[in-house]
Coordinates of C-alpha atoms in Angstrom, one line a residue:
Chain A
M1 CA 50.6 43.8 64.3
L2 CA 52.4 45.7 61.6
D3 CA 51.0 49.0 60.4
S4 CA 49.4 48.7 57.0
K5 CA 52.1 50.6 55.1
D6 CA 54.9 48.6 56.6
L7 CA 53.0 45.4 55.8
A8 CA 52.4 46.5 52.2
K9 CA 56.2 47.0 51.8
K10 CA 57.1 43.7 53.3
I11 CA 54.6 41.7 51.1
K12 CA 55.6 43.5 47.9
I13 CA 59.2 42.5 48.6
H14 CA 58.2 38.9 49.3
A15 CA 56.1 38.8 46.1
L16 CA 58.9 40.3 44.0
E17 CA 61.4 37.7 45.4
M18 CA 58.9 34.8 44.9
T19 CA 58.1 35.8 41.4
H20 CA 61.8 36.1 40.5
K21 CA 62.8 32.8 42.0
A22 CA 59.9 30.9 40.4
N23 CA 60.3 32.8 37.1
S24 CA 56.5 33.2 37.3
S25 CA 54.0 35.7 36.0
H26 CA 51.6 38.2 37.5
I27 CA 53.8 40.5 39.5
G28 CA 52.0 43.5 38.0
T29 CA 48.7 42.3 39.3
C30 CA 50.2 41.5 42.7
L31 CA 51.5 45.0 43.1
S32 CA 48.2 46.6 42.2
M33 CA 46.5 44.6 44.9
A34 CA 49.2 44.9 47.7
D35 CA 47.7 47.9 49.5
I36 CA 44.2 46.4 49.4
L37 CA 45.5 43.2 51.1
A38 CA 47.7 45.0 53.5
V39 CA 44.8 47.1 54.8
L40 CA 42.5 44.1 54.9
Y41 CA 44.9 42.0 57.0
S42 CA 46.1 44.7 59.3
E43 CA 42.9 46.8 59.8
V44 CA 39.8 45.1 58.6
L45 CA 39.5 41.4 58.7
N46 CA 38.8 39.3 61.8
Y47 CA 40.9 36.1 61.6
N48 CA 43.1 33.8 63.7
P49 CA 46.3 32.6 62.0
K50 CA 46.5 29.8 64.6
N51 CA 43.0 28.7 63.8
P52 CA 42.4 29.3 60.1
L53 CA 39.0 27.8 60.2
W54 CA 37.8 29.8 63.3
D55 CA 34.0 29.9 62.9
S56 CA 33.8 33.7 63.6
R57 CA 36.4 34.7 61.1
D58 CA 35.7 36.9 58.1
R59 CA 36.1 35.1 54.9
L60 CA 38.3 36.3 52.0
V61 CA 37.9 34.7 48.6
L62 CA 40.5 35.7 46.1
S63 CA 38.6 35.5 42.9
K64 CA 41.5 36.8 40.8
G65 CA 43.3 33.7 41.7
H66 CA 46.5 34.7 39.8
G67 CA 47.3 37.3 42.4
T68 CA 48.8 34.5 44.3
A69 CA 52.3 35.6 45.4
I70 CA 51.0 38.7 47.2
L71 CA 48.2 36.8 49.1
Y72 CA 50.6 34.1 50.1
S73 CA 53.0 36.8 51.3
V74 CA 50.4 38.6 53.5
L75 CA 49.2 35.3 55.0
C76 CA 52.8 34.5 55.9
E77 CA 53.5 37.9 57.4
V78 CA 50.4 37.8 59.6
G79 CA 51.4 34.3 60.9
F80 CA 49.5 31.6 59.0
F81 CA 52.7 29.8 58.1
E82 CA 56.4 30.3 58.0
S83 CA 58.4 32.3 55.5
K84 CA 60.4 29.3 54.4
D85 CA 57.2 28.0 52.7
L86 CA 57.2 31.0 50.4
D87 CA 60.5 29.7 48.9
T88 CA 58.6 26.7 47.6
F89 CA 56.3 28.9 45.4
C90 CA 55.7 27.0 42.2
C91 CA 58.2 24.4 43.1
N92 CA 57.8 20.6 42.5
D93 CA 55.7 19.0 45.2
S94 CA 54.7 22.3 46.8
Y95 CA 51.1 23.3 47.8
F96 CA 52.1 26.9 47.0
T97 CA 50.9 26.6 43.4
G98 CA 50.9 29.5 41.0
H99 CA 47.1 30.1 41.5
V100 CA 45.8 30.1 45.0
N101 CA 45.5 26.7 46.6
S102 CA 43.1 25.8 49.4
K103 CA 45.7 23.5 51.0
V104 CA 47.6 26.7 52.1
P105 CA 46.5 27.8 55.5
G106 CA 44.4 30.9 55.3
I107 CA 43.2 30.3 51.7
E108 CA 39.4 29.7 51.7
V109 CA 39.0 28.5 48.2
A110 CA 41.3 27.4 45.4
T111 CA 40.7 29.7 42.4
G112 CA 42.5 30.3 39.1
S113 CA 39.8 30.4 36.4
L114 CA 38.3 33.8 36.5
G115 CA 34.7 34.3 37.5
H116 CA 34.4 31.6 40.1
G117 CA 35.0 33.5 43.3
L118 CA 32.0 35.8 43.5
P119 CA 29.4 33.0 43.1
I120 CA 31.2 31.0 45.8
A121 CA 31.3 34.1 48.0
C122 CA 27.6 34.5 47.5
G123 CA 27.0 30.9 48.8
I124 CA 29.2 31.5 51.8
A125 CA 27.5 34.9 52.5
L126 CA 24.1 33.2 52.2
A127 CA 25.0 30.5 54.6
L128 CA 26.4 33.0 57.1
K129 CA 23.4 35.2 56.9
K130 CA 21.0 32.3 57.5
S131 CA 22.9 31.3 60.6
K132 CA 22.9 35.0 61.8
S133 CA 26.7 35.1 61.9
N134 CA 28.4 38.4 62.2
S135 CA 31.2 37.3 59.8
R136 CA 31.7 39.2 56.6
V137 CA 32.7 37.9 53.2
F138 CA 35.2 39.7 51.0
T139 CA 36.0 38.8 47.5
I140 CA 38.6 40.5 45.3
S141 CA 38.2 40.3 41.6
S142 CA 40.2 41.8 38.8
D143 CA 38.7 44.2 36.2
G144 CA 39.3 41.8 33.3
E145 CA 37.4 39.2 35.3
L146 CA 34.3 41.3 35.0
D147 CA 34.1 40.1 31.4
E148 CA 33.0 36.7 32.7
G149 CA 29.2 36.1 32.5
S150 CA 29.3 34.1 35.7
V151 CA 30.2 37.3 37.6
W152 CA 27.1 39.0 36.4
E153 CA 24.9 36.1 37.4
S154 CA 26.2 36.7 40.9
V155 CA 25.9 40.4 40.6
L156 CA 22.2 39.8 40.0
F157 CA 21.9 37.3 42.8
A158 CA 23.5 39.1 45.7
P159 CA 21.2 42.1 46.0
H160 CA 18.2 40.0 45.3
H161 CA 19.0 37.9 48.4
N162 CA 20.0 41.0 50.4
L163 CA 23.6 39.8 51.0
N164 CA 24.7 42.8 52.9
N165 CA 27.5 40.8 54.4
L166 CA 29.1 40.4 51.0
N167 CA 31.8 42.8 49.8
L168 CA 33.3 42.8 46.3
V169 CA 36.5 44.6 45.9
I170 CA 37.5 45.3 42.3
D171 CA 41.2 45.8 41.6
Y172 CA 40.6 48.2 38.8
N173 CA 44.1 48.6 37.3
K174 CA 42.7 49.2 33.7
I175 CA 44.9 46.6 32.1
Q176 CA 43.8 43.0 31.4
S177 CA 45.8 40.2 30.0
F178 CA 46.0 41.1 26.4
G179 CA 45.2 44.8 26.3
T180 CA 43.8 47.6 28.3
I181 CA 40.2 47.4 29.5
D182 CA 39.2 50.1 27.1
E183 CA 40.7 48.3 24.2
V184 CA 39.3 44.9 25.0
L185 CA 35.9 45.3 26.6
S186 CA 35.2 48.6 28.2
L187 CA 33.6 48.4 31.6
E188 CA 32.5 52.1 31.9
P189 CA 30.4 53.3 33.4
L190 CA 31.3 50.8 36.0
T191 CA 29.9 52.6 39.0
A192 CA 26.6 53.2 37.3
K193 CA 26.4 49.5 36.3
F194 CA 26.7 48.3 39.9
E195 CA 24.3 51.0 41.1
S196 CA 21.8 49.9 38.5
F197 CA 22.2 46.3 39.8
N198 CA 21.4 47.5 43.3
W199 CA 24.8 47.3 44.9
S200 CA 26.1 50.0 47.2
V201 CA 29.2 51.4 45.4
S202 CA 32.3 53.1 46.8
E203 CA 34.9 54.3 44.5
I204 CA 38.4 54.9 46.0
D205 CA 42.1 55.2 45.3
G206 CA 43.1 51.6 45.8
H207 CA 46.6 52.7 47.1
N208 CA 45.4 55.2 49.7
H209 CA 45.3 53.4 53.0
K210 CA 43.0 55.8 54.7
E211 CA 40.5 55.5 51.9
L212 CA 40.9 51.7 51.9
I213 CA 40.4 51.5 55.7
D214 CA 37.3 53.8 55.5
A215 CA 35.7 51.9 52.6
L216 CA 36.5 48.4 53.8
S217 CA 35.6 48.9 57.4
N218 CA 32.3 50.6 56.9
T219 CA 30.2 48.0 55.1
P220 CA 27.4 47.4 54.6
V221 CA 27.1 50.9 53.3
E222 CA 23.3 50.5 52.8
K223 CA 21.2 48.3 55.0
N224 CA 20.2 45.5 52.7
K225 CA 22.6 45.7 49.9
P226 CA 25.9 44.0 49.1
S227 CA 28.8 46.4 48.8
V228 CA 31.3 46.9 46.0
I229 CA 34.5 48.9 46.4
I230 CA 35.9 49.9 43.1
A231 CA 39.5 50.4 43.9
H232 CA 41.3 52.4 41.2
T233 CA 44.8 51.0 41.1
I234 CA 47.9 50.9 39.0
K235 CA 49.3 47.6 37.6
G236 CA 52.8 47.3 38.8
K237 CA 52.3 50.1 41.3
G238 CA 55.4 51.4 43.0
I239 CA 58.0 50.1 40.6
D240 CA 58.6 52.8 37.9
F241 CA 59.6 50.3 35.1
M242 CA 56.5 48.2 35.8
E243 CA 53.7 50.7 36.2
N244 CA 51.0 50.4 33.6
K245 CA 52.9 48.0 31.5
L246 CA 51.0 45.0 30.0
A247 CA 54.3 43.1 29.8
W248 CA 54.5 42.9 33.6
H249 CA 51.4 40.8 33.6
Y250 CA 53.7 38.1 32.3
K251 CA 57.3 38.9 32.9
S252 CA 59.3 37.9 35.9
P253 CA 62.0 40.4 37.2
N254 CA 65.5 39.3 36.5
T255 CA 68.3 39.8 39.2
L256 CA 69.0 43.4 38.3
E257 CA 65.3 44.3 38.0
L258 CA 64.6 42.6 41.3
K259 CA 67.3 44.6 43.1
D260 CA 66.0 47.8 41.6
A261 CA 62.4 47.0 42.5
I262 CA 63.2 46.1 46.1
N263 CA 65.1 49.4 46.5
Q264 CA 62.2 51.3 45.2
V265 CA 59.8 49.6 47.6
N266 CA 62.2 50.3 50.5
K267 CA 62.4 54.0 49.6
S268 CA 58.6 54.4 49.2
Chain B
M1 CA 11.6 9.2 39.4
R2 CA 11.8 12.9 40.0
I3 CA 8.8 12.5 42.4
S4 CA 10.5 9.8 44.4
F5 CA 13.6 11.9 44.4
I6 CA 11.9 15.0 45.9
E7 CA 9.8 13.0 48.3
T8 CA 12.8 11.2 49.7
L9 CA 14.9 14.4 49.8
T10 CA 12.0 16.2 51.7
E11 CA 11.8 13.4 54.2
M12 CA 15.5 13.5 54.8
A13 CA 15.6 17.3 55.0
E14 CA 13.1 17.1 57.9
K15 CA 15.7 15.3 59.9
D16 CA 18.9 17.0 58.6
E17 CA 19.0 20.8 58.6
R18 CA 22.2 20.7 56.5
I19 CA 20.2 19.7 53.3
W20 CA 19.7 22.5 50.8
L21 CA 18.2 22.5 47.4
V22 CA 19.3 25.0 44.7
C23 CA 17.5 24.9 41.3
G24 CA 18.1 26.7 38.0
D25 CA 14.6 28.0 37.6
L26 CA 13.2 24.6 36.7
G27 CA 11.2 22.1 38.8
Y28 CA 7.6 23.2 38.3
S29 CA 5.1 20.8 40.0
V30 CA 8.1 18.9 41.5
L31 CA 10.0 21.1 43.9
E32 CA 7.1 23.1 45.5
E33 CA 6.7 20.8 48.5
F34 CA 10.4 21.2 49.5
A35 CA 10.4 24.9 48.8
N36 CA 7.3 25.5 50.9
K37 CA 8.5 23.3 53.8
F38 CA 12.0 24.6 53.9
P39 CA 12.0 28.1 52.5
N40 CA 15.3 28.9 54.3
R41 CA 17.0 26.0 52.6
Y42 CA 15.7 26.4 49.1
I43 CA 17.0 28.8 46.4
N44 CA 15.8 29.3 42.9
A45 CA 19.1 30.7 41.4
G46 CA 17.4 31.6 38.2
V47 CA 18.6 30.7 34.7
A48 CA 22.2 31.1 35.9
E49 CA 23.7 27.7 36.2
Q50 CA 27.3 28.9 36.8
N51 CA 26.2 30.9 39.8
M52 CA 23.9 28.1 40.9
T53 CA 26.8 25.8 41.1
G54 CA 29.3 28.2 42.5
L55 CA 27.0 29.3 45.3
S56 CA 26.3 25.7 46.1
A57 CA 30.0 25.2 46.5
G58 CA 30.0 28.2 48.9
L59 CA 27.1 26.7 50.9
A60 CA 28.9 23.4 51.1
L61 CA 32.1 25.1 52.3
E62 CA 29.9 26.3 55.2
G63 CA 28.8 22.7 56.0
K64 CA 25.7 22.3 54.0
I65 CA 24.7 19.2 51.9
V66 CA 23.6 20.8 48.7
F67 CA 21.5 19.5 45.8
T68 CA 21.5 21.4 42.5
Y69 CA 18.6 20.6 40.2
S70 CA 17.9 21.3 36.6
I71 CA 17.1 19.4 33.4
A72 CA 19.1 17.6 30.8
N73 CA 22.5 19.2 30.3
F74 CA 21.8 22.4 32.1
P75 CA 23.1 21.5 35.6
T76 CA 26.2 19.7 34.1
L77 CA 27.6 20.9 30.8
R78 CA 26.6 24.6 31.3
C79 CA 28.6 24.8 34.5
L80 CA 31.1 22.1 34.0
E81 CA 34.1 24.1 35.1
Q82 CA 32.4 25.1 38.3
I83 CA 31.7 21.4 39.0
R84 CA 35.3 20.6 38.2
N85 CA 37.1 23.4 40.0
D86 CA 34.7 24.5 42.8
I87 CA 33.1 21.2 43.7
C88 CA 35.3 18.3 42.7
Y89 CA 38.7 20.0 43.4
H90 CA 37.5 20.8 46.9
N91 CA 35.6 17.5 47.3
L92 CA 32.5 19.3 48.5
N93 CA 29.1 17.9 49.5
V94 CA 27.3 19.1 46.4
N95 CA 25.1 16.7 44.4
I96 CA 24.1 17.5 40.9
V97 CA 20.7 16.3 39.9
S98 CA 19.7 16.2 36.3
V99 CA 16.1 15.4 35.4
G100 CA 15.5 14.1 31.9
G101 CA 18.6 12.1 31.2
G102 CA 18.8 10.4 27.9
F103 CA 15.9 11.1 25.5
S104 CA 13.4 11.9 28.2
Y105 CA 12.8 15.3 26.6
G106 CA 13.1 13.8 23.1
S107 CA 10.5 15.8 21.3
Q108 CA 12.1 19.1 22.5
G109 CA 15.1 18.6 20.3
Y110 CA 18.8 18.0 20.5
T111 CA 19.5 20.8 23.0
H112 CA 17.5 18.8 25.5
H113 CA 19.0 15.4 24.9
G114 CA 21.2 14.4 27.9
I115 CA 23.4 11.8 26.2
E116 CA 26.9 12.8 27.0
D117 CA 26.5 13.4 30.7
I118 CA 27.5 10.1 32.1
G119 CA 30.8 10.0 30.3
I120 CA 31.7 13.6 31.0
M121 CA 30.8 13.6 34.7
S122 CA 32.6 10.2 35.1
M123 CA 35.8 11.9 34.0
L124 CA 35.8 14.2 37.0
P125 CA 37.8 13.1 40.0
N126 CA 35.8 12.6 43.3
M127 CA 32.5 12.6 41.4
D128 CA 30.3 9.6 41.8
V129 CA 27.9 9.0 38.9
I130 CA 24.5 7.3 39.5
A131 CA 21.7 6.6 37.0
P132 CA 19.0 4.7 38.8
A133 CA 16.6 2.5 36.8
D134 CA 13.4 3.1 38.7
P135 CA 11.9 5.0 41.7
I136 CA 13.0 2.3 44.1
E137 CA 16.7 2.6 43.1
T138 CA 16.3 6.4 43.2
K139 CA 15.1 6.5 46.8
T140 CA 17.6 3.9 48.0
L141 CA 20.6 5.5 46.4
L142 CA 19.6 9.0 47.3
R143 CA 19.8 8.1 50.9
K144 CA 23.3 6.8 50.3
I145 CA 24.3 10.0 48.5
V146 CA 23.2 12.1 51.4
E147 CA 25.1 9.9 53.9
K148 CA 28.4 10.0 52.1
D149 CA 31.0 12.7 51.8
G150 CA 31.9 14.3 48.5
P151 CA 30.0 15.1 45.3
S152 CA 27.7 13.0 43.2
Y153 CA 25.8 13.2 40.0
L154 CA 22.3 11.8 40.0
R155 CA 20.9 11.3 36.6
L156 CA 17.1 10.8 36.7
G157 CA 14.5 10.1 34.1
K158 CA 11.6 12.4 33.8
A159 CA 8.2 11.0 34.8
R160 CA 6.1 7.9 35.0
E161 CA 9.0 5.4 34.8
P162 CA 7.6 2.0 35.8
V163 CA 8.6 0.6 39.2
I164 CA 10.8 -2.4 38.4
H165 CA 11.9 -3.6 41.8
Q166 CA 8.9 -4.8 43.7
T167 CA 10.4 -4.8 47.1
N168 CA 13.0 -2.7 48.9
I169 CA 16.5 -3.5 47.5
D170 CA 19.8 -3.9 49.1
I171 CA 22.0 -1.6 46.9
D172 CA 24.7 0.9 47.6
I173 CA 26.9 3.3 45.6
G174 CA 29.4 1.1 43.8
K175 CA 27.0 -1.9 43.7
G176 CA 25.0 -3.4 40.9
I177 CA 22.0 -5.7 41.4
K178 CA 21.3 -8.9 39.5
L179 CA 17.6 -9.4 38.8
I180 CA 17.8 -12.5 36.6
E181 CA 20.3 -15.4 36.4
G182 CA 21.4 -17.2 33.3
G183 CA 24.3 -18.9 31.7
D184 CA 24.9 -17.7 28.2
V185 CA 24.8 -13.9 28.2
A186 CA 25.3 -11.1 30.7
I187 CA 23.1 -8.1 29.9
I188 CA 24.1 -5.0 31.9
S189 CA 22.1 -1.8 31.8
T190 CA 22.1 1.6 33.5
G191 CA 19.2 3.9 34.0
C192 CA 15.6 3.3 32.9
V193 CA 16.5 1.0 30.0
L194 CA 16.6 -1.8 32.6
N195 CA 13.1 -2.5 31.3
I196 CA 14.4 -3.2 27.9
A197 CA 17.1 -5.5 29.3
L198 CA 14.5 -7.5 31.3
K199 CA 12.1 -7.9 28.4
S200 CA 14.9 -8.9 26.1
A201 CA 16.1 -11.5 28.5
K202 CA 12.6 -13.1 28.7
K203 CA 12.3 -13.1 24.9
L204 CA 15.8 -14.6 24.5
L205 CA 15.0 -17.4 27.0
K206 CA 12.1 -18.5 24.8
K207 CA 14.8 -19.0 22.1
G208 CA 17.0 -21.0 24.4
I209 CA 19.4 -18.3 25.4
S210 CA 19.6 -17.6 29.1
S211 CA 20.9 -14.3 30.5
D212 CA 22.0 -12.6 33.7
V213 CA 20.3 -9.2 33.8
I214 CA 22.1 -6.7 35.9
S215 CA 21.1 -3.2 36.8
M216 CA 24.2 -1.0 37.2
P217 CA 22.9 2.3 38.5
S218 CA 26.4 3.2 39.9
I219 CA 28.6 3.8 36.9
K220 CA 31.3 5.4 39.1
P221 CA 32.3 3.7 41.3
I222 CA 31.3 0.6 39.3
D223 CA 30.7 -2.9 40.7
K224 CA 33.7 -4.5 39.1
D225 CA 33.3 -7.7 41.1
L226 CA 29.8 -8.3 40.0
I227 CA 30.8 -7.6 36.4
L228 CA 33.7 -10.0 36.5
K229 CA 31.6 -12.7 38.3
S230 CA 28.8 -12.4 35.9
S231 CA 31.1 -12.5 32.8
L232 CA 32.6 -15.9 33.9
G233 CA 31.7 -18.5 31.4
K234 CA 29.5 -16.3 29.4
K235 CA 29.6 -16.3 25.6
L236 CA 28.7 -12.6 25.5
V237 CA 28.6 -9.5 27.7
I238 CA 26.3 -6.8 26.3
T239 CA 25.6 -3.4 27.8
I240 CA 22.7 -1.0 27.0
E241 CA 22.4 2.6 27.9
E242 CA 20.5 5.7 26.8
H243 CA 23.8 7.5 26.2
R244 CA 26.6 7.7 23.8
S245 CA 29.7 5.6 23.8
G246 CA 32.0 6.7 26.7
G247 CA 29.6 5.7 29.4
L248 CA 28.6 2.3 30.9
G249 CA 29.7 0.2 27.9
T250 CA 33.2 1.9 27.8
Y251 CA 33.8 1.3 31.5
I252 CA 32.7 -2.3 31.4
S253 CA 34.7 -3.1 28.2
S254 CA 37.8 -1.7 29.9
I255 CA 37.2 -4.0 32.9
L256 CA 36.7 -7.0 30.7
I257 CA 39.7 -6.4 28.5
E258 CA 42.0 -6.7 31.6
S259 CA 40.2 -9.8 32.9
E260 CA 40.1 -13.6 32.1
F261 CA 36.9 -13.1 30.1
R262 CA 37.4 -14.4 26.6
G263 CA 33.8 -14.1 25.3
K264 CA 32.4 -11.4 23.1
F265 CA 31.5 -7.9 24.1
K266 CA 29.0 -5.4 22.6
S267 CA 27.9 -2.0 23.8
I268 CA 24.5 -0.8 22.7
N269 CA 24.5 3.0 22.8
V270 CA 23.4 6.1 21.0
G271 CA 26.5 6.3 18.9
E272 CA 27.7 9.5 17.1
N273 CA 24.3 10.6 15.7
I274 CA 22.9 14.1 16.2
F275 CA 19.2 13.6 15.7
K276 CA 17.7 16.8 14.4
K277 CA 14.0 15.8 14.4
A278 CA 11.5 15.5 17.2
G279 CA 10.7 12.1 18.7
S280 CA 9.3 10.6 21.9
Q281 CA 11.8 8.9 24.2
D282 CA 10.6 5.5 23.0
Y283 CA 10.8 6.5 19.4
L284 CA 14.3 8.0 19.7
N285 CA 15.5 4.9 21.6
E286 CA 14.1 2.7 18.9
I287 CA 15.8 4.5 16.1
H288 CA 19.1 4.5 17.9
G289 CA 18.9 0.7 18.5
I290 CA 18.2 1.1 22.2
S291 CA 15.4 -1.4 22.0
E292 CA 14.3 -4.9 22.8
S293 CA 14.3 -5.9 19.1
N294 CA 17.9 -4.6 18.5
L295 CA 19.2 -6.1 21.8
C296 CA 17.7 -9.5 21.0
Q297 CA 18.8 -9.6 17.4
T298 CA 22.3 -8.5 18.4
V299 CA 22.6 -11.2 21.1
E300 CA 21.3 -13.9 18.7
S301 CA 23.7 -12.9 15.9
L302 CA 26.7 -12.7 18.2
I303 CA 26.0 -15.9 20.0
K304 CA 25.5 -17.8 16.7
K305 CA 28.8 -16.8 15.1

């Protein structure tokens, strides 16, 4: 198994290449989430790439279903399918659609419309708890996604039902799809909001692997509560011309930009 | 109908631990028996239908057979995208139950009129759509719903619907049932208005017009064979439903237009109206033409032309 930092580099390069080849969007959000996924798949989650539906696996629901390229990349690197499949991203007749597709091995749920993943994760967590399973459920949502009312229905639900096997990771990169969080719908004070909803809250640097490992491995933080990890991240992290730029929610790197970006990842 | 639903579900849940019930804070005096008997398989999700539906999808992903339950449009329109993306896209064993289809909650106002549901739910791939006519159809079809894979929408009346079928019936999803045979007209209904269809047929017979009367609780999949067979040689096929255009009538007309049938067709439905006043179910049906008098007059005038 690769170390988490090496894994993060590899999957960033895959995601950059896939996004370029497919001329698709969302590279900024993929890069903000890369470290979270690298740590989850190298240090935290129990899974079996040869048996994606292994009963005792931990479940990951990507609620921010547009962070596709990076999730497909990490699933590939850890052995769920072959790298040639990544070349079919967004191509005709490919299951590797632009938002995560449950036909891809390792993907639990197809998502794409924001606000769906957390309710589904609540149902999975509830079923696992009733069957006294040790499996944990992780769901990653974006910050803009927290605008959706359906998210808050689940945020009420989870602590009420003591879903301490449920872990929400918020990729808090401060930019949503048509403005910054502060411009569109401010979320602050986000920690206080979740605390008042009876969640256990951790707030970390979402690019610091040690902090990620500590936060993601040591849940539930409080006995009967679901956990939320507010991961402060940077959209486009690691690529100097992409960092904190709204445009990179949409743009696809051209050939020169791709080369530059890969160099930067390799040197990091 | 809701009582026969919950009694049958409770009975089935005694034998099948996979059955769960998730309601949207509604079900007073109906759901208590299930909730008390199976507290580990019952959730009141609160007034939060999107979460109710999403979490039901999550339960179904873990192997459960889930029923969501609320009234009128709440378990359907409020959370339609969850039904489409989480349930239908993944073809999960989640069954949406709406109590109070049509004008069952008529006096409560337009927000509680469930008259677009059949059409909208029928549009969703993998979703079976069932509107039983009476408690017997409800019990029989509920068992079929539990036994099959994939999602269903079960549209029930509210309370005190008359029992129409006097014995157990042989009916399945995708099958209609002929109650009366005749040669001039085929009257096809879905849901509780079967009563109107039956009374109309008897009244028309006294005027020398004989009718097939078919209950079609399964709008999707629909019993195409029975519709085609019944239409053969008929002067008129007429449908009746407590729903707008876009439901039973639309589906049957699209079948007939591609068939050998050369008679007339008419759909009796709610039309485009938004009724802004109170009214009982019977009253609202009457003013929208979903009535014995309108059905009979329409048949007589179309047959005579």
